[in-house]
């Protein structure tokens, strides 16, 4: 695997919605390269034909009766919002005028 | 004179196990209010040095205790442990009480509901003492990654209590709560239990509901008890275990009375001693010797102990550090500063800009690093090489355990490769810090239950032995742990604070 570049870090930060300074990105790049070298140990392992495990305890879909329950009142849901108006969350403009 | 008498009673009280306190409560020797006051007297005496709590809920605890006392006085049949005060790791949602996850991004978050485990403990009449410190979003092994404070190990205030449930462990070890709940994604209950001379259990994945637990890595996270002895562990597990309709990964497996197995003969039980995790690199000699001595004790109790190999355990660390950050990067995408949590006050030019600035300000360095790592291993071109590969290796690790459990009833190794390290000692060496979890990570990957039990001291610092079991076979772990505990007195030692 090639080394992680600053452009790679910039790209991943954008995907992760993290606004890091260039010096922070440099730090992250160093850390990523260090840890990725460690991850390469796994490549040596033959896993041809081995199934993946995403959950250790096998479970199939769980269903329940579709009975309407009681929801939290709007004022309780909205109480932690950094900004709200009349029971709605208010955020920055995201549709360009 | 009166003050002296109260002082004597308080000193005795805060050192009791939860079940000893239960007996005194049931016999009306003391009241639940007195039990809560004993905790807060102790907190007043030691908390400025230990710093276990992020938030104390004295009024609420006293209110809950008064209700228990009134119900008991009226002759009502109460759950056995009603009135025993408890601490919660600060990622368990508590209705109306701040839940910060030790992160700036949730500094002002007040949940509108209780986590299922909190609800069950409240219904059982356990007064909540407060919310315990932790590594931010449970990412760490020392509680040094908290955005708010560093918690000290009650056995040596210059050392870490372990993590990420370090505040929960320190509170119980210091006598500031009778028991606590933590969460364990890669060792975060068992490692601090080991470093603080407590019993700590990560139950089988799905044994306990995760509803209302702030998510880190959803396929690995599990809630469990931190207690002063094995009986307390059995009692608290019994309170929180069981199917919850609000968590579809909680298993519909009946919950036994976990105290029933305590005292049962262990003769003939077969224990596999994990070669790689007892004799492998990085295990301190004092730790190895203490665990070997404990194994001899189990032998003398009639158990059949012999070595077993888990050949893929050496791959647990890279496997875990791909899977956990991958899941974390997905789970933590929800923190966008819109519905709850911190939002940037800087000027923003777009909604993307608001998200990115909010998250940059709100998350600490370790959390950012894990989000970036996780995003990287899931990104186009790397998914197969890293994430998919790690999920395949996870299968191999799990198969190792399945094969071992064909021959053995339980497996044994140290919990932590070392005793508590000094605050700051590993802070700048991320890989050294991660090695602290080398014995505990494989268990979360395999989803099986495991617990740490005190088994000795080195230079005045506690050592823990880890017992690992088959899925949903917590009873065998408790049975063996109890038998061992009855033959020693490590768990009775309390730190001199």
PDB file of N, CA and C in Angstrom, chain B residues 84-126:
ATOM      1  N   UNK B  84     -29.421   0.519  47.216  1.00  0.00           N
ATOM      2  CA  UNK B  84     -27.953   0.482  47.094  1.00  0.00           C
ATOM      3  C   UNK B  84     -27.518   1.491  46.018  1.00  0.00           C
ATOM      4  N   UNK B  85     -26.793   2.551  46.394  1.00  0.00           N
ATOM      5  CA  UNK B  85     -26.447   3.614  45.436  1.00  0.00           C
ATOM      6  C   UNK B  85     -25.509   3.136  44.325  1.00  0.00           C
ATOM      7  N   UNK B  86     -25.702   3.705  43.134  1.00  0.00           N
ATOM      8  CA  UNK B  86     -24.948   3.276  41.952  1.00  0.00           C
ATOM      9  C   UNK B  86     -24.429   4.494  41.177  1.00  0.00           C
ATOM     10  N   UNK B  87     -23.303   4.295  40.465  1.00  0.00           N
ATOM     11  CA  UNK B  87     -22.767   5.322  39.566  1.00  0.00           C
ATOM     12  C   UNK B  87     -22.914   4.831  38.130  1.00  0.00           C
ATOM     13  N   UNK B  88     -23.187   5.760  37.210  1.00  0.00           N
ATOM     14  CA  UNK B  88     -23.316   5.409  35.794  1.00  0.00           C
ATOM     15  C   UNK B  88     -22.227   6.100  34.982  1.00  0.00           C
ATOM     16  N   UNK B  89     -21.632   5.337  34.094  1.00  0.00           N
ATOM     17  CA  UNK B  89     -20.707   5.936  33.125  1.00  0.00           C
ATOM     18  C   UNK B  89     -21.459   7.013  32.347  1.00  0.00           C
ATOM     19  N   UNK B  90     -20.781   8.112  32.049  1.00  0.00           N
ATOM     20  CA  UNK B  90     -21.494   9.268  31.498  1.00  0.00           C
ATOM     21  C   UNK B  90     -21.816   9.134  30.009  1.00  0.00           C
ATOM     22  N   UNK B  91     -22.024   7.892  29.542  1.00  0.00           N
ATOM     23  CA  UNK B  91     -22.581   7.726  28.204  1.00  0.00           C
ATOM     24  C   UNK B  91     -23.890   6.956  28.256  1.00  0.00           C
ATOM     25  N   UNK B  92     -24.373   6.726  29.479  1.00  0.00           N
ATOM     26  CA  UNK B  92     -25.689   6.107  29.646  1.00  0.00           C
ATOM     27  C   UNK B  92     -26.691   7.246  29.819  1.00  0.00           C
ATOM     28  N   UNK B  93     -27.663   7.315  28.920  1.00  0.00           N
ATOM     29  CA  UNK B  93     -28.603   8.428  28.957  1.00  0.00           C
ATOM     30  C   UNK B  93     -29.428   8.401  30.235  1.00  0.00           C
ATOM     31  N   UNK B  94     -29.516   9.568  30.869  1.00  0.00           N
ATOM     32  CA  UNK B  94     -30.268   9.725  32.107  1.00  0.00           C
ATOM     33  C   UNK B  94     -31.232  10.901  31.924  1.00  0.00           C
ATOM     34  N   UNK B  95     -32.508  10.602  32.019  1.00  0.00           N
ATOM     35  CA  UNK B  95     -33.557  11.592  31.776  1.00  0.00           C
ATOM     36  C   UNK B  95     -33.374  12.815  32.680  1.00  0.00           C
ATOM     37  N   UNK B  96     -33.138  13.959  32.068  1.00  0.00           N
ATOM     38  CA  UNK B  96     -33.036  15.205  32.819  1.00  0.00           C
ATOM     39  C   UNK B  96     -31.686  15.448  33.475  1.00  0.00           C
ATOM     40  N   UNK B  97     -30.755  14.510  33.331  1.00  0.00           N
ATOM     41  CA  UNK B  97     -29.415  14.656  33.928  1.00  0.00           C
ATOM     42  C   UNK B  97     -28.375  14.663  32.799  1.00  0.00           C
ATOM     43  N   UNK B  98     -27.478  15.660  32.773  1.00  0.00           N
ATOM     44  CA  UNK B  98     -26.513  15.767  31.669  1.00  0.00           C
ATOM     45  C   UNK B  98     -25.794  14.454  31.372  1.00  0.00           C
ATOM     46  N   UNK B  99     -25.592  14.191  30.100  1.00  0.00           N
ATOM     47  CA  UNK B  99     -24.887  12.999  29.622  1.00  0.00           C
ATOM     48  C   UNK B  99     -23.910  13.483  28.566  1.00  0.00           C
ATOM     49  N   UNK B 100     -22.634  13.597  28.946  1.00  0.00           N
ATOM     50  CA  UNK B 100     -21.683  14.318  28.092  1.00  0.00           C
ATOM     51  C   UNK B 100     -20.782  13.414  27.274  1.00  0.00           C
ATOM     52  N   UNK B 101     -20.690  12.140  27.634  1.00  0.00           N
ATOM     53  CA  UNK B 101     -19.732  11.253  26.963  1.00  0.00           C
ATOM     54  C   UNK B 101     -18.311  11.805  27.106  1.00  0.00           C
ATOM     55  N   UNK B 102     -18.106  12.664  28.093  1.00  0.00           N
ATOM     56  CA  UNK B 102     -16.812  13.332  28.324  1.00  0.00           C
ATOM     57  C   UNK B 102     -16.316  14.046  27.068  1.00  0.00           C
ATOM     58  N   UNK B 103     -17.271  14.611  26.316  1.00  0.00           N
ATOM     59  CA  UNK B 103     -16.932  15.304  25.072  1.00  0.00           C
ATOM     60  C   UNK B 103     -17.495  16.720  25.074  1.00  0.00           C
ATOM     61  N   UNK B 104     -16.729  17.635  24.513  1.00  0.00           N
ATOM     62  CA  UNK B 104     -17.233  19.011  24.374  1.00  0.00           C
ATOM     63  C   UNK B 104     -18.480  19.051  23.501  1.00  0.00           C
ATOM     64  N   UNK B 105     -18.567  18.116  22.542  1.00  0.00           N
ATOM     65  CA  UNK B 105     -19.685  18.184  21.599  1.00  0.00           C
ATOM     66  C   UNK B 105     -21.019  17.862  22.291  1.00  0.00           C
ATOM     67  N   UNK B 106     -20.966  17.173  23.431  1.00  0.00           N
ATOM     68  CA  UNK B 106     -22.198  16.873  24.182  1.00  0.00           C
ATOM     69  C   UNK B 106     -22.203  17.557  25.558  1.00  0.00           C
ATOM     70  N   UNK B 107     -21.366  18.582  25.705  1.00  0.00           N
ATOM     71  CA  UNK B 107     -21.191  19.208  27.028  1.00  0.00           C
ATOM     72  C   UNK B 107     -22.514  19.657  27.646  1.00  0.00           C
ATOM     73  N   UNK B 108     -23.447  20.098  26.804  1.00  0.00           N
ATOM     74  CA  UNK B 108     -24.716  20.619  27.337  1.00  0.00           C
ATOM     75  C   UNK B 108     -25.900  19.708  27.065  1.00  0.00           C
ATOM     76  N   UNK B 109     -25.620  18.459  26.715  1.00  0.00           N
ATOM     77  CA  UNK B 109     -26.711  17.556  26.335  1.00  0.00           C
ATOM     78  C   UNK B 109     -27.426  16.991  27.559  1.00  0.00           C
ATOM     79  N   UNK B 110     -28.750  17.176  27.592  1.00  0.00           N
ATOM     80  CA  UNK B 110     -29.576  16.614  28.664  1.00  0.00           C
ATOM     81  C   UNK B 110     -30.594  15.675  28.009  1.00  0.00           C
ATOM     82  N   UNK B 111     -30.403  14.356  28.168  1.00  0.00           N
ATOM     83  CA  UNK B 111     -31.277  13.403  27.470  1.00  0.00           C
ATOM     84  C   UNK B 111     -32.749  13.539  27.880  1.00  0.00           C
ATOM     85  N   UNK B 112     -33.640  13.329  26.923  1.00  0.00           N
ATOM     86  CA  UNK B 112     -35.069  13.349  27.255  1.00  0.00           C
ATOM     87  C   UNK B 112     -35.596  11.982  27.686  1.00  0.00           C
ATOM     88  N   UNK B 113     -34.726  11.010  27.879  1.00  0.00           N
ATOM     89  CA  UNK B 113     -35.173   9.671  28.305  1.00  0.00           C
ATOM     90  C   UNK B 113     -34.018   8.934  28.970  1.00  0.00           C
ATOM     91  N   UNK B 114     -34.362   7.843  29.683  1.00  0.00           N
ATOM     92  CA  UNK B 114     -33.362   6.995  30.332  1.00  0.00           C
ATOM     93  C   UNK B 114     -32.933   5.867  29.399  1.00  0.00           C
ATOM     94  N   UNK B 115     -31.666   5.488  29.454  1.00  0.00           N
ATOM     95  CA  UNK B 115     -31.227   4.228  28.838  1.00  0.00           C
ATOM     96  C   UNK B 115     -31.986   3.094  29.531  1.00  0.00           C
ATOM     97  N   UNK B 116     -32.202   1.999  28.815  1.00  0.00           N
ATOM     98  CA  UNK B 116     -32.928   0.863  29.407  1.00  0.00           C
ATOM     99  C   UNK B 116     -32.251   0.373  30.685  1.00  0.00           C
ATOM    100  N   UNK B 117     -30.911   0.314  30.696  1.00  0.00           N
ATOM    101  CA  UNK B 117     -30.220  -0.178  31.900  1.00  0.00           C
ATOM    102  C   UNK B 117     -30.449   0.759  33.088  1.00  0.00           C
ATOM    103  N   UNK B 118     -30.503   2.061  32.815  1.00  0.00           N
ATOM    104  CA  UNK B 118     -30.749   3.038  33.882  1.00  0.00           C
ATOM    105  C   UNK B 118     -32.196   2.894  34.381  1.00  0.00           C
ATOM    106  N   UNK B 119     -33.101   2.734  33.428  1.00  0.00           N
ATOM    107  CA  UNK B 119     -34.511   2.554  33.776  1.00  0.00           C
ATOM    108  C   UNK B 119     -34.681   1.321  34.679  1.00  0.00           C
ATOM    109  N   UNK B 120     -34.002   0.223  34.307  1.00  0.00           N
ATOM    110  CA  UNK B 120     -34.144  -1.018  35.095  1.00  0.00           C
ATOM    111  C   UNK B 120     -33.554  -0.854  36.492  1.00  0.00           C
ATOM    112  N   UNK B 121     -32.414  -0.168  36.582  1.00  0.00           N
ATOM    113  CA  UNK B 121     -31.811   0.052  37.906  1.00  0.00           C
ATOM    114  C   UNK B 121     -32.690   0.974  38.753  1.00  0.00           C
ATOM    115  N   UNK B 122     -33.270   1.989  38.118  1.00  0.00           N
ATOM    116  CA  UNK B 122     -34.161   2.898  38.863  1.00  0.00           C
ATOM    117  C   UNK B 122     -35.377   2.144  39.365  1.00  0.00           C
ATOM    118  N   UNK B 123     -35.941   1.307  38.486  1.00  0.00           N
ATOM    119  CA  UNK B 123     -37.120   0.547  38.897  1.00  0.00           C
ATOM    120  C   UNK B 123     -36.788  -0.417  40.031  1.00  0.00           C
ATOM    121  N   UNK B 124     -35.528  -0.857  40.079  1.00  0.00           N
ATOM    122  CA  UNK B 124     -35.096  -1.741  41.164  1.00  0.00           C
ATOM    123  C   UNK B 124     -34.746  -0.954  42.426  1.00  0.00           C
ATOM    124  N   UNK B 125     -34.892   0.370  42.363  1.00  0.00           N
ATOM    125  CA  UNK B 125     -34.692   1.196  43.556  1.00  0.00           C
ATOM    126  C   UNK B 125     -33.248   1.567  43.854  1.00  0.00           C
ATOM    127  N   UNK B 126     -32.386   1.602  42.816  1.00  0.00           N
ATOM    128  CA  UNK B 126     -30.993   1.988  43.048  1.00  0.00           C
ATOM    129  C   UNK B 126     -30.853   3.502  42.893  1.00  0.00           C
TER     130      UNK B 126
END
